[in-house]
Coordinates of C-alpha atoms and ligand atoms in Angstrom, one line a residue:
X28 CA -0.1 -0.1 -0.1
X29 CA 1.4 3.5 -1.1
X30 CA 1.9 5.7 1.9
X31 CA -0.3 8.3 3.2
X32 CA 0.4 11.8 1.8
X33 CA 0.9 14.6 4.0
X34 CA -2.3 16.7 3.5
X35 CA -5.0 14.8 4.6
X36 CA -6.8 17.4 6.1
X37 CA -10.8 17.8 5.6
X38 CA -10.2 20.5 3.1
X39 CA -7.8 18.6 0.7
X40 CA -5.6 21.7 0.7
X41 CA -2.5 21.5 -1.8
X42 CA 0.7 22.1 0.3
X43 CA 4.2 22.4 -1.0
X44 CA 4.8 18.6 -0.3
X45 CA 3.0 15.4 -0.8
X46 CA 4.9 13.3 1.9
X47 CA 7.0 13.4 4.9
X48 CA 10.3 11.7 3.9
X49 CA 10.0 8.7 6.5
X50 CA 6.6 7.7 5.2
X51 CA 8.2 6.9 1.9
X52 CA 9.1 3.2 1.0
X53 CA 9.3 0.7 -1.7
X54 CA 5.2 0.7 -1.7
X55 CA 5.4 3.8 -3.4
X56 CA 8.0 3.0 -6.1
X57 CA 6.7 4.4 -9.5
X58 CA 4.8 7.3 -7.8
X59 CA 5.7 10.8 -8.3
X60 CA 6.0 12.8 -5.0
X61 CA 7.0 15.9 -3.5
X62 CA 9.1 16.3 -0.5
X63 CA 10.5 19.6 1.1
X64 CA 13.5 20.1 3.6
X65 CA 17.2 20.9 4.1
X66 CA 19.9 19.8 2.1
X67 CA 22.3 17.8 4.2
X68 CA 25.0 16.5 1.7
X69 CA 25.7 16.9 -1.9
X70 CA 27.8 14.3 -3.5
X71 CA 29.1 14.2 -7.2
X72 CA 28.1 11.0 -9.2
X73 CA 29.7 10.6 -12.4
X74 CA 29.7 13.4 -14.9
X75 CA 26.1 14.2 -15.2
X76 CA 24.4 13.3 -11.8
X77 CA 24.8 14.6 -8.1
X78 CA 23.3 13.0 -5.2
X79 CA 21.6 15.2 -2.7
X80 CA 20.6 13.9 0.7
X81 CA 17.4 15.6 1.7
X82 CA 16.6 15.7 5.3
X83 CA 13.1 16.7 6.8
X84 CA 11.8 16.5 10.5
X85 CA 11.2 12.8 9.7
X86 CA 14.2 11.5 8.0
X87 CA 16.8 11.7 5.0
X88 CA 16.3 10.5 1.5
X89 CA 18.7 10.3 -1.4
X90 CA 17.6 12.5 -4.5
X91 CA 19.5 11.9 -7.9
X92 CA 19.7 15.3 -9.7
X93 CA 21.2 16.5 -12.7
X94 CA 24.5 18.2 -12.0
X95 CA 23.4 21.4 -13.2
X96 CA 21.2 21.7 -10.2
X97 CA 23.2 24.2 -7.9
X98 CA 22.6 23.5 -4.1
X99 CA 24.8 23.4 -1.1
X100 CA 24.4 22.1 2.5
X101 CA 21.4 23.8 4.4
X102 CA 19.8 25.2 1.4
X103 CA 15.8 24.7 1.7
X104 CA 14.4 22.8 -1.5
X105 CA 11.4 21.4 -2.6
X106 CA 12.0 18.0 -4.7
X107 CA 9.4 16.6 -7.1
X108 CA 10.5 13.2 -8.3
X109 CA 9.7 9.3 -8.9
X110 CA 10.2 7.1 -5.9
X111 CA 12.5 4.4 -7.4
X112 CA 14.0 1.4 -5.8
X113 CA 17.8 1.6 -5.4
X114 CA 19.8 -0.7 -7.2
X115 CA 20.5 -3.8 -5.1
X116 CA 23.8 -3.3 -3.1
X117 CA 23.2 0.2 -2.7
X118 CA 20.5 0.4 -0.3
X119 CA 21.3 2.3 3.0
X120 CA 20.1 0.3 6.1
X121 CA 20.8 3.2 8.3
X122 CA 18.0 5.5 6.7
X123 CA 14.7 4.8 7.3
X124 CA 14.0 5.3 3.4
X125 CA 17.3 3.8 2.6
X126 CA 15.6 1.4 0.1
X127 CA 14.5 4.0 -2.2
X128 CA 15.6 7.1 -3.7
X129 CA 14.0 10.1 -5.8
X130 CA 14.8 10.1 -9.6
X131 CA 13.7 12.1 -12.6
X132 CA 13.5 14.8 -10.3
X133 CA 12.7 18.9 -10.3
X134 CA 14.4 20.6 -7.4
X135 CA 13.1 24.2 -6.4
X136 CA 15.4 26.1 -4.2
X137 CA 13.0 27.8 -1.8
X138 CA 15.7 29.6 0.2
X139 CA 19.7 29.3 -0.1
X140 CA 22.0 29.2 2.9
X141 CA 25.5 30.8 3.8
X142 CA 28.1 28.5 4.8
X143 CA 26.8 27.1 8.4
X144 CA 29.3 27.5 11.2
X145 CA 29.1 23.8 11.9
X146 CA 27.8 20.9 10.0
X147 CA 24.4 19.7 11.1
X148 CA 25.3 16.3 12.5
X149 CA 25.1 14.5 15.8
X150 CA 28.6 12.9 15.3
X151 CA 30.4 16.6 15.4
X152 CA 31.7 18.0 18.5
X153 CA 31.1 21.5 18.7
X154 CA 31.7 23.7 21.5
X155 CA 28.7 24.7 23.5
X156 CA 29.0 28.4 23.1
X157 CA 28.8 28.0 19.4
X158 CA 25.9 25.7 19.5
X159 CA 24.0 28.1 21.7
X160 CA 24.8 31.3 19.5
X161 CA 23.5 29.4 16.4
X162 CA 20.8 27.5 18.7
X163 CA 18.4 27.3 15.8
X164 CA 21.1 25.4 13.6
X165 CA 22.0 23.2 16.7
X166 CA 18.3 22.4 16.9
X167 CA 18.3 20.8 13.5
X168 CA 20.4 17.9 14.7
X169 CA 18.7 14.6 15.0
X170 CA 19.5 14.3 18.9
X171 CA 18.0 17.6 19.6
X172 CA 15.0 17.1 17.6
X173 CA 14.7 13.8 19.3
X174 CA 15.1 15.2 22.6
X175 CA 12.7 18.1 22.3
X176 CA 10.0 15.8 20.7
X177 CA 10.3 13.4 23.5
X178 CA 9.8 16.3 26.0
X179 CA 6.7 17.1 24.2
X180 CA 5.6 13.6 24.3
X181 CA 6.4 13.7 28.2
X182 CA 4.4 16.6 28.7
X183 CA 1.5 15.1 26.7
X184 CA 1.6 12.2 28.8
X185 CA 1.7 14.0 32.1
X186 CA -1.2 16.0 30.8
X187 CA -3.4 13.1 30.1
X188 CA -2.5 11.3 33.4
X189 CA -3.5 14.4 35.3
X190 CA -6.7 15.0 33.4
X191 CA -7.5 11.2 33.6
X192 CA -7.1 11.9 37.6
X193 CA -9.6 14.7 37.5
X194 CA -7.2 17.5 37.4
X195 CA -7.9 20.8 35.6
X196 CA -5.4 22.9 34.0
X197 CA -5.6 26.5 35.0
X198 CA -2.9 29.5 34.1
X199 CA -1.7 31.6 36.7
X200 CA -0.2 34.9 36.4
X201 CA 3.4 35.8 35.5
X202 CA 3.2 39.0 36.7
X203 CA 2.9 38.5 40.5
X204 CA 3.8 39.5 44.0
X205 CA 6.6 38.1 46.1
X206 CA 6.0 34.9 47.7
X207 CA 8.2 33.2 50.5
X208 CA 10.1 30.2 48.9
X209 CA 13.5 31.4 49.7
X210 CA 14.8 32.3 46.1
X211 CA 15.3 35.7 44.8
X212 CA 12.6 37.2 42.7
X213 CA 12.8 38.8 39.3
X214 CA 11.3 42.1 39.3
X215 CA 9.3 43.7 36.7
X216 CA 8.7 47.5 37.1
X217 CA 5.5 49.0 36.3
X218 CA 5.3 51.9 33.7
X219 CA 1.7 52.7 34.8
X220 CA 2.7 52.6 38.2
X221 CA 6.3 54.4 38.5
X222 CA 8.0 53.1 41.4
X223 CA 5.9 49.8 41.8
X224 CA 6.7 46.5 40.6
X225 CA 5.5 43.0 40.0
X226 CA 7.6 40.2 40.5
X227 CA 7.9 36.9 38.3
X228 CA 6.5 34.0 40.2
X229 CA 9.1 31.4 41.9
X230 CA 6.1 29.0 41.6
X231 CA 2.3 29.3 41.4
X232 CA 2.5 28.2 45.1
X233 CA -0.1 30.9 46.5
X234 CA -2.2 31.0 43.3
X235 CA -2.8 27.2 43.6
X236 CA -3.9 27.4 47.2
X237 CA -6.2 30.1 46.4
X238 CA -7.4 28.1 43.6
X239 CA -8.3 25.4 46.3
X240 CA -10.3 28.1 48.4
X241 CA -12.0 28.8 45.1
X242 CA -13.3 25.3 45.0
X243 CA -11.4 23.8 42.2
X244 CA -10.4 21.0 44.1
X245 CA -7.9 19.5 41.6
X246 CA -5.6 22.1 39.8
X247 CA -2.6 21.4 37.7
X248 CA -0.4 23.4 35.4
X249 CA 2.7 22.8 33.5
X250 CA 4.1 26.0 34.8
X251 CA 7.2 28.2 34.1
X252 CA 8.8 29.2 37.4
X253 CA 11.5 32.0 37.7
X254 CA 14.1 32.4 40.1
X255 CA 17.0 35.0 40.4
X256 CA 19.5 32.7 41.8
X257 CA 23.1 32.3 41.4
X258 CA 23.2 29.6 38.7
X259 CA 24.9 26.6 40.2
X260 CA 25.6 23.8 37.8
X261 CA 22.7 22.8 35.8
X262 CA 20.2 25.2 36.9
X263 CA 18.2 27.7 34.7
X264 CA 16.6 31.0 35.7
X265 CA 13.6 29.8 34.2
X266 CA 12.4 26.4 34.5
X267 CA 9.3 24.4 33.9
X268 CA 7.4 22.2 36.6
X269 CA 4.3 20.0 36.8
X270 CA 2.5 22.0 39.5
X271 CA -0.5 20.4 41.1
X272 CA -2.7 21.0 44.0
X273 CA -5.7 19.1 45.3
X274 CA -8.2 19.6 48.5
X275 CA -9.4 16.9 50.8
X276 CA -6.6 14.7 50.3
X277 CA -4.0 12.8 52.2
X278 CA -0.4 12.9 51.9
X279 CA -0.5 9.4 50.3
X280 CA -3.1 10.3 47.7
X281 CA -0.9 13.4 46.6
X282 CA 2.0 11.0 46.2
X283 CA -0.1 8.7 44.2
X284 CA -1.2 11.3 41.6
X285 CA 2.3 12.3 41.1
X286 CA 3.5 8.9 41.0
X287 CA 1.1 8.0 38.1
X288 CA 2.0 11.1 36.0
X289 CA 5.8 10.1 36.2
X290 CA 5.0 6.4 35.4
X291 CA 3.1 7.4 32.3
X292 CA 6.0 9.9 31.6
X293 CA 8.5 7.1 31.9
X294 CA 6.7 4.9 29.7
X295 CA 6.4 7.0 26.9
X296 CA 10.1 7.7 26.9
X297 CA 10.5 3.7 26.9
X298 CA 11.7 3.7 30.4
X299 CA 11.0 0.7 32.8
X300 CA 10.0 2.0 36.4
X301 CA 9.4 -0.2 39.2
X302 CA 6.0 0.3 40.8
X303 CA 4.9 1.3 43.3
X304 CA 7.6 3.9 44.0
X305 CA 9.1 2.9 47.3
X306 CA 9.4 5.3 50.5
X307 CA 12.2 6.1 52.9
X308 CA 11.9 8.6 55.7
X309 CA 14.1 11.6 55.9
X310 CA 15.9 10.2 58.9
X311 CA 16.5 7.0 57.6
X312 CA 17.6 8.6 54.2
X313 CA 20.2 10.6 56.2
X314 CA 21.2 7.5 58.3
X315 CA 21.8 5.1 55.6
X316 CA 22.8 7.5 52.4
X317 CA 23.8 10.7 54.1
X318 CA 21.5 12.9 51.9
X319 CA 18.0 13.7 51.5
X320 CA 18.1 12.6 48.0
X321 CA 19.4 9.1 47.9
X322 CA 20.8 7.2 44.9
X323 CA 20.0 3.9 45.6
X324 CA 21.2 2.5 42.4
X325 CA 24.2 1.1 44.6
X326 CA 24.6 0.1 48.3
X327 CA 27.6 0.8 50.4
X328 CA 25.1 2.2 53.0
X329 CA 26.4 4.3 55.9
X330 CA 26.5 2.3 59.3
X331 CA 26.4 3.7 62.7
X332 CA 29.6 2.3 64.5
X333 CA 29.5 4.9 67.6
X334 CA 28.8 2.1 70.2
X335 CA 31.5 0.1 69.0
X336 CA 34.2 2.6 70.0
X337 CA 32.6 3.9 73.1
X338 CA 35.7 3.2 75.2
X339 CA 38.1 4.0 72.6
X340 CA 41.6 5.7 73.0
X341 CA 41.7 6.9 69.6
X342 CA 41.2 10.5 69.5
X343 CA 39.8 10.4 66.0
X344 CA 37.1 7.8 67.1
X345 CA 36.1 9.8 70.1
X346 CA 33.1 11.5 68.6
X347 CA 29.4 11.9 69.2
X348 CA 28.5 10.0 66.3
X349 CA 30.6 7.6 64.0
X350 CA 29.4 6.8 60.6
X351 CA 31.4 4.1 58.3
X352 CA 31.0 2.8 54.8
X353 CA 32.6 0.0 53.0
X354 CA 34.2 2.1 50.0
X355 CA 32.8 1.2 46.5
X356 CA 35.7 0.0 44.3
X357 CA 38.3 -0.6 47.1
X358 CA 40.8 -1.7 44.4
X359 CA 41.1 1.8 43.0
X360 CA 42.0 3.0 46.6
X361 CA 46.0 3.3 46.4
X362 CA 47.7 4.9 49.3
X363 CA 47.8 8.2 47.8
X364 CA 44.1 8.0 46.7
X365 CA 43.5 7.4 50.4
X366 CA 45.4 10.5 51.3
X367 CA 43.4 12.6 48.5
X368 CA 40.3 11.2 50.2
X369 CA 41.2 12.2 53.6
X370 CA 41.7 15.8 52.0
X371 CA 38.6 15.7 50.4
X372 CA 36.8 14.8 53.7
X373 CA 38.4 17.7 55.4
X374 CA 37.4 20.1 52.4
X375 CA 33.8 18.9 53.0
X376 CA 34.3 20.2 56.6
X377 CA 35.4 16.9 58.4
X378 CA 38.0 16.8 61.3
X379 CA 39.3 13.7 59.4
X380 CA 38.6 10.6 57.8
X381 CA 39.8 7.3 59.0
X382 CA 40.5 4.4 56.6
X383 CA 41.0 0.9 57.6
X384 CA 41.9 -1.8 55.0
X385 CA 40.5 -5.2 55.7
X386 CA 43.7 -7.7 55.4
X387 CA 41.6 -10.4 56.9
X388 CA 38.2 -10.8 57.9
X389 CA 38.1 -14.3 59.4
X390 CA 40.3 -16.3 61.6
X391 CA 41.0 -13.3 63.6
X392 CA 40.4 -9.8 61.9
X393 CA 43.4 -8.0 60.7
X394 CA 43.2 -4.4 59.8
X395 CA 45.8 -2.1 58.1
X396 CA 45.3 1.5 59.1
X397 CA 47.3 4.5 60.7
X398 CA 45.2 3.4 63.9
X399 CA 44.9 -0.2 63.8
X400 CA 47.5 -0.9 66.7
X401 CA 45.3 1.2 68.9
X402 CA 42.2 -1.0 68.1
X403 CA 41.1 -3.9 70.6
X404 CA 40.3 -7.2 68.8
X405 CA 36.8 -6.8 69.8
X406 CA 36.6 -3.3 68.2
X407 CA 38.2 -4.4 64.9
X408 CA 35.9 -7.6 64.9
X409 CA 32.9 -5.5 65.5
X410 CA 33.6 -3.0 62.8
X411 CA 34.0 -5.7 60.3
X412 CA 30.8 -7.5 61.1
X413 CA 28.9 -4.2 61.4
X414 CA 29.9 -3.0 58.1
X415 CA 29.8 -6.5 56.5
X416 CA 33.3 -6.0 54.8
X417 CA 35.4 -8.7 53.7
X418 CA 38.9 -9.1 52.9
X419 CA 40.2 -6.6 50.3
X420 CA 37.7 -4.0 51.5
X421 CA 38.3 -0.3 52.7
X422 CA 36.5 0.8 55.5
X423 CA 36.1 4.7 55.9
X424 CA 34.9 6.3 59.0
X425 CA 33.8 9.8 59.7
X426 CA 33.4 11.2 63.2
X427 CA 31.2 14.2 64.3
X428 CA 27.8 15.4 65.1
X429 CA 25.3 13.1 63.7
X430 CA 24.1 15.2 60.9
X431 CA 27.7 16.3 59.7
X432 CA 29.1 12.8 59.8
X433 CA 26.1 11.5 57.8
X434 CA 26.4 14.6 55.2
X435 CA 30.2 14.2 54.7
X436 CA 30.3 10.2 54.4
X437 CA 27.2 10.7 52.3
X438 CA 29.2 13.0 49.9
X439 CA 32.2 10.5 49.8
X440 CA 30.0 7.4 49.0
X441 CA 28.6 9.6 46.1
X442 CA 32.1 10.6 45.0
X443 CA 33.4 6.8 44.9
X444 CA 30.3 5.3 43.9
X445 CA 28.7 7.3 41.2
X446 CA 30.8 5.2 38.5
X447 CA 29.4 2.2 40.0
X448 CA 25.5 3.2 39.3
X449 CA 23.9 1.5 36.3
X450 CA 22.9 4.5 34.0
X451 CA 20.2 2.6 32.5
X452 CA 18.5 2.1 35.9
X453 CA 15.7 4.5 37.2
X454 CA 15.3 4.1 41.0
X455 CA 12.7 6.5 42.1
X456 CA 11.9 6.9 45.6
X457 CA 9.7 9.0 48.0
X458 CA 11.6 10.7 50.9
X459 CA 9.0 11.5 53.7
X460 CA 8.6 13.1 57.2
X461 CA 11.4 15.7 56.6
X462 CA 11.5 18.0 59.6
X463 CA 9.6 21.3 59.7
X464 CA 12.6 23.5 60.5
X465 CA 16.0 23.3 58.7
X466 CA 17.9 24.9 61.5
X467 CA 18.6 28.6 62.7
X468 CA 20.1 31.3 60.6
X469 CA 22.3 33.7 61.9
X470 CA 20.1 35.8 63.9
X471 CA 18.8 32.7 65.7
X472 CA 15.6 32.5 63.5
X473 CA 14.1 29.0 62.5
X474 CA 14.4 28.6 58.8
X475 CA 11.7 26.5 57.1
X476 CA 12.7 23.4 55.3
X477 CA 10.0 23.5 52.6
X478 CA 7.8 26.7 52.8
X479 CA 6.1 28.5 55.4
X480 CA 2.7 27.1 54.3
X481 CA 3.8 23.4 55.1
X482 CA 1.7 21.5 57.7
X483 CA 3.6 20.4 60.7
X484 CA 3.0 16.8 61.6
X485 CA 0.0 16.5 63.8
X486 CA 1.8 14.1 66.1
X487 CA 4.5 16.8 66.6
X488 CA 2.3 19.8 67.2
X489 CA 3.1 19.8 71.0
X490 CA 6.9 20.1 70.4
X491 CA 6.6 23.2 68.4
X492 CA 7.4 25.4 71.0
X493 CA 9.7 23.2 73.2
X494 CA 11.8 21.4 70.5
X495 CA 11.0 22.7 67.1
X496 CA 14.0 21.1 65.0
X497 CA 12.4 17.7 66.1
X498 CA 8.9 18.6 64.6
X499 CA 8.2 16.5 61.5
X500 CA 6.4 18.1 58.6
X501 CA 3.9 16.7 56.2
X502 CA 6.0 17.1 53.3
X503 CA 7.8 14.7 50.7
X504 CA 10.2 14.8 47.9
X505 CA 10.5 12.6 44.7
X506 CA 14.0 11.5 44.0
X507 CA 14.9 9.8 41.1
X508 CA 18.8 8.5 40.9
X509 CA 20.2 10.8 43.4
X510 CA 18.1 13.9 42.0
X511 CA 15.5 15.7 43.9
X512 CA 12.9 15.9 41.1
X513 CA 10.3 17.8 43.3
X514 CA 8.8 18.4 46.5
X515 CA 5.4 19.1 48.0
X516 CA 3.3 19.1 51.3
X517 CA 0.1 19.1 53.0
X518 CA -0.5 22.8 53.7
X519 CA -1.6 24.6 56.7
X520 CA -5.3 25.7 56.1
X521 CA -6.0 26.8 59.6
X522 CA -5.1 30.4 60.4
X523 CA -4.1 29.6 64.2
X524 CA -1.6 26.9 63.1
X525 CA -0.5 29.3 60.4
X526 CA 0.1 32.3 62.7
X527 CA 2.2 30.2 65.1
X528 CA 4.4 28.9 62.2
X529 CA 4.9 32.4 60.9
X530 CA 5.7 33.4 64.6
X531 CA 8.2 30.8 64.9
X532 CA 9.8 31.8 61.5
X533 CA 10.0 35.3 62.8
X534 CA 7.3 36.6 60.4
X535 CA 5.5 39.1 62.3
X536 CA 1.5 39.4 61.9
X537 CA 2.3 42.9 60.2
X538 CA 4.9 41.5 57.8
X539 CA 2.5 38.3 57.2
X540 CA -0.2 40.6 56.5
X541 CA 1.7 42.8 53.9
X542 CA 3.3 40.0 52.2
X543 CA 0.5 37.4 52.0
X544 CA -2.4 39.2 53.5
X545 CA -4.5 38.4 50.4
X546 CA -3.9 34.5 51.3
X547 CA -4.5 35.0 55.1
X548 CA -7.8 36.7 54.2
X549 CA -9.0 33.9 51.8
X550 CA -8.2 31.5 54.4
X551 CA -11.0 33.4 56.7
X552 CA -13.6 32.4 54.0
X553 CA -13.6 28.6 54.1
X554 CA -10.3 27.0 53.2
X555 CA -10.4 23.5 52.5
X556 CA -7.6 21.1 53.8
X557 CA -5.3 20.9 50.8
X558 CA -1.9 19.8 49.6
X559 CA 0.1 19.7 46.5
X560 CA 3.5 19.1 44.5
X561 CA 5.7 20.3 42.0
X562 CA 8.3 18.7 40.0
X563 CA 11.0 19.8 37.6
X564 CA 10.3 18.8 34.0
X565 CA 13.5 19.6 32.7
X566 CA 15.3 17.4 34.9
X567 CA 13.0 14.6 34.5
X568 CA 13.0 14.7 30.5
X569 CA 16.8 15.1 30.8
X570 CA 17.2 11.9 33.0
X571 CA 14.7 10.0 30.8
X572 CA 16.5 10.8 27.7
X573 CA 19.8 10.1 29.1
X574 CA 21.2 13.6 29.2
X575 CA 23.2 14.9 32.1
X576 CA 22.7 18.5 31.3
X577 CA 19.3 20.1 31.1
X578 CA 20.2 22.5 28.4
X579 CA 20.0 19.5 26.1
X580 CA 16.5 19.3 26.6
X581 CA 15.5 23.2 26.7
X582 CA 15.0 24.8 23.3
X583 CA 16.6 28.0 24.0
X584 CA 18.6 27.9 27.5
X585 CA 20.9 30.5 29.1
X586 CA 24.4 29.9 29.7
X587 CA 25.8 29.2 33.3
X588 CA 26.1 33.0 33.9
X589 CA 22.7 33.6 32.8
X590 CA 23.4 35.2 29.3
X591 CA 21.6 34.2 26.1
X592 CA 24.4 33.9 23.6
X593 CA 22.0 34.0 20.7
X594 CA 20.1 37.2 21.4
X595 CA 22.5 38.9 23.8
X596 CA 20.4 39.2 26.5
X597 CA 20.5 40.7 29.1
X598 CA 21.3 43.9 27.5
X599 CA 21.5 47.5 28.7
X600 CA 18.2 49.3 28.0
X601 CA 17.8 52.8 26.7
X602 CA 17.7 55.8 29.2
X603 CA 14.3 56.7 27.9
X604 CA 12.6 53.3 28.9
X605 CA 14.2 54.0 32.3
X606 CA 12.5 57.3 32.3
X607 CA 9.3 55.9 31.3
X608 CA 9.4 53.5 34.1
X609 CA 10.4 56.3 36.3
X610 CA 13.5 54.7 37.4
X611 CA 17.2 55.4 37.2
X612 CA 20.2 53.1 37.1
X613 CA 23.4 54.2 38.5
X614 CA 26.5 54.0 36.2
X615 CA 28.0 50.5 35.7
X616 CA 31.6 50.0 36.3
X617 CA 32.6 48.8 32.7
X618 CA 35.0 45.6 32.7
X619 CA 38.2 47.1 31.2
X620 CA 39.9 43.7 31.2
Ligands
LIG22 N1 5.8 25.3 45.3 C1 6.7 24.4 45.7 C2 8.0 24.6 44.9 O1 8.0 24.9 43.8 C3 6.2 23.0 45.6 C4 5.0 22.7 46.4 O2 4.9 22.6 47.5 O3 4.0 22.3 45.8 O4 9.1 23.9 45.2

């Protein structure tokens, strides 16, 4: 059966082309077709003929043309020709349409191209600055086309999952007011209100809570969020989240909504995920992995060995908490590598790191270590059995306060183990029971671990005043292979609890009124219990398509210093515009270097 032509609309409208390239095959042999796209390569063939490889968004086809045709790479052309079977032995199995070619062709040049700064080819290494400057050319490459199309499919799968679960997509404003999520906001001065500004939303957090008060019950949005933060590796000022909120739901229900959306996203990307997604408490995650976003694709878990050394004479082991791991890849840990590791631990804030090589694990444990002669047989024996180490292993021990010991050794576990993780494995996990407060700031003020609208765990209400740092929150993070994909919480919907949390965070009633008075007011008119979640789509797509960097799945990303190399943004703006906005800008020191 001949392939389907492109214009199958109800109006039978004639377009420039009859077919997409990848739809053509041997079934079309003998038919005249017209295809459009870019010239990817031109090859001389004998005296009178040239082969033109023509690329459209679906594939590449070989076009046989008369040598009088003058086309070069990246010219945009329309080819009308006859589909012909390639002579036996000249088929190209790497092309979808490799069994056929177009002969007896007319070529119309729709647009010419100057010499492109780099060839449009996946195999070519081009530096990122050039790729970003000519992003429209970079996006022509097969890999980038694939990434962005896969992103669209993932978005579509997420949307249908949310809709199937009864969620309504609602857009929320981009010109908004400050919200307390911890990041600096982009400010948008108002021309009509000189001196006054909007801010761009860090997330639709407050808007979605207001939608719950408004009775929408289940809201979602694939939302753009903007944060004027220093760009750490792999962050962008603007990013995309699946943002959702639901009323009358439990924490587990919200986690269920998100899990379903993520499963559907993974399934369109062809990635197998074990279901249901497992759970770990924050405390357990810190204890066993030393981080709140555990990469569970490899073991080497942290073990608490504090009690083993309770009566030690070794100063380095005399600590409130001792954590140990069996090092991943011990064969790589030469003496100098171990010294590097000690330095690395110190840079991470450790007082030191103790290494112990297991020479023999049975018939009397034998350890090689700077401290081995100070350890009793019972201590050595207990350390080896607690960690499960065998001969040839290296045990690493860090002593400090519980949190610090966990964090330092957790980082070392990741440093040493990341090569060991199977990159084709996708280990999602829910981290639950986070603390409500992260700690105290320099002024001795409590800092919220998620955001100030997060509901404390009801069992811990009574400790809000007496022991706030031990209060757990009803918040949860979704983690994939060591990346925090997103977080959410059940929210405070009662004004008495909200006022209490604000006061613990040092947000006085006047400040609360001026910053989010409209939310507090809304809560006076019947706020349903509600909770929600948001996860980063850029990161999810990058992981699902196997990219390390989110810029590979964003059409027009900024560099790490926040510049757009294609448009030149951010640019200085004209004084006239500042005048119109009622603003003046201090002269900037020019960088003369
Ligand atoms: N608004 C939060 C964020 O963007 C997520 C949430 O609590 O729903 O991280």
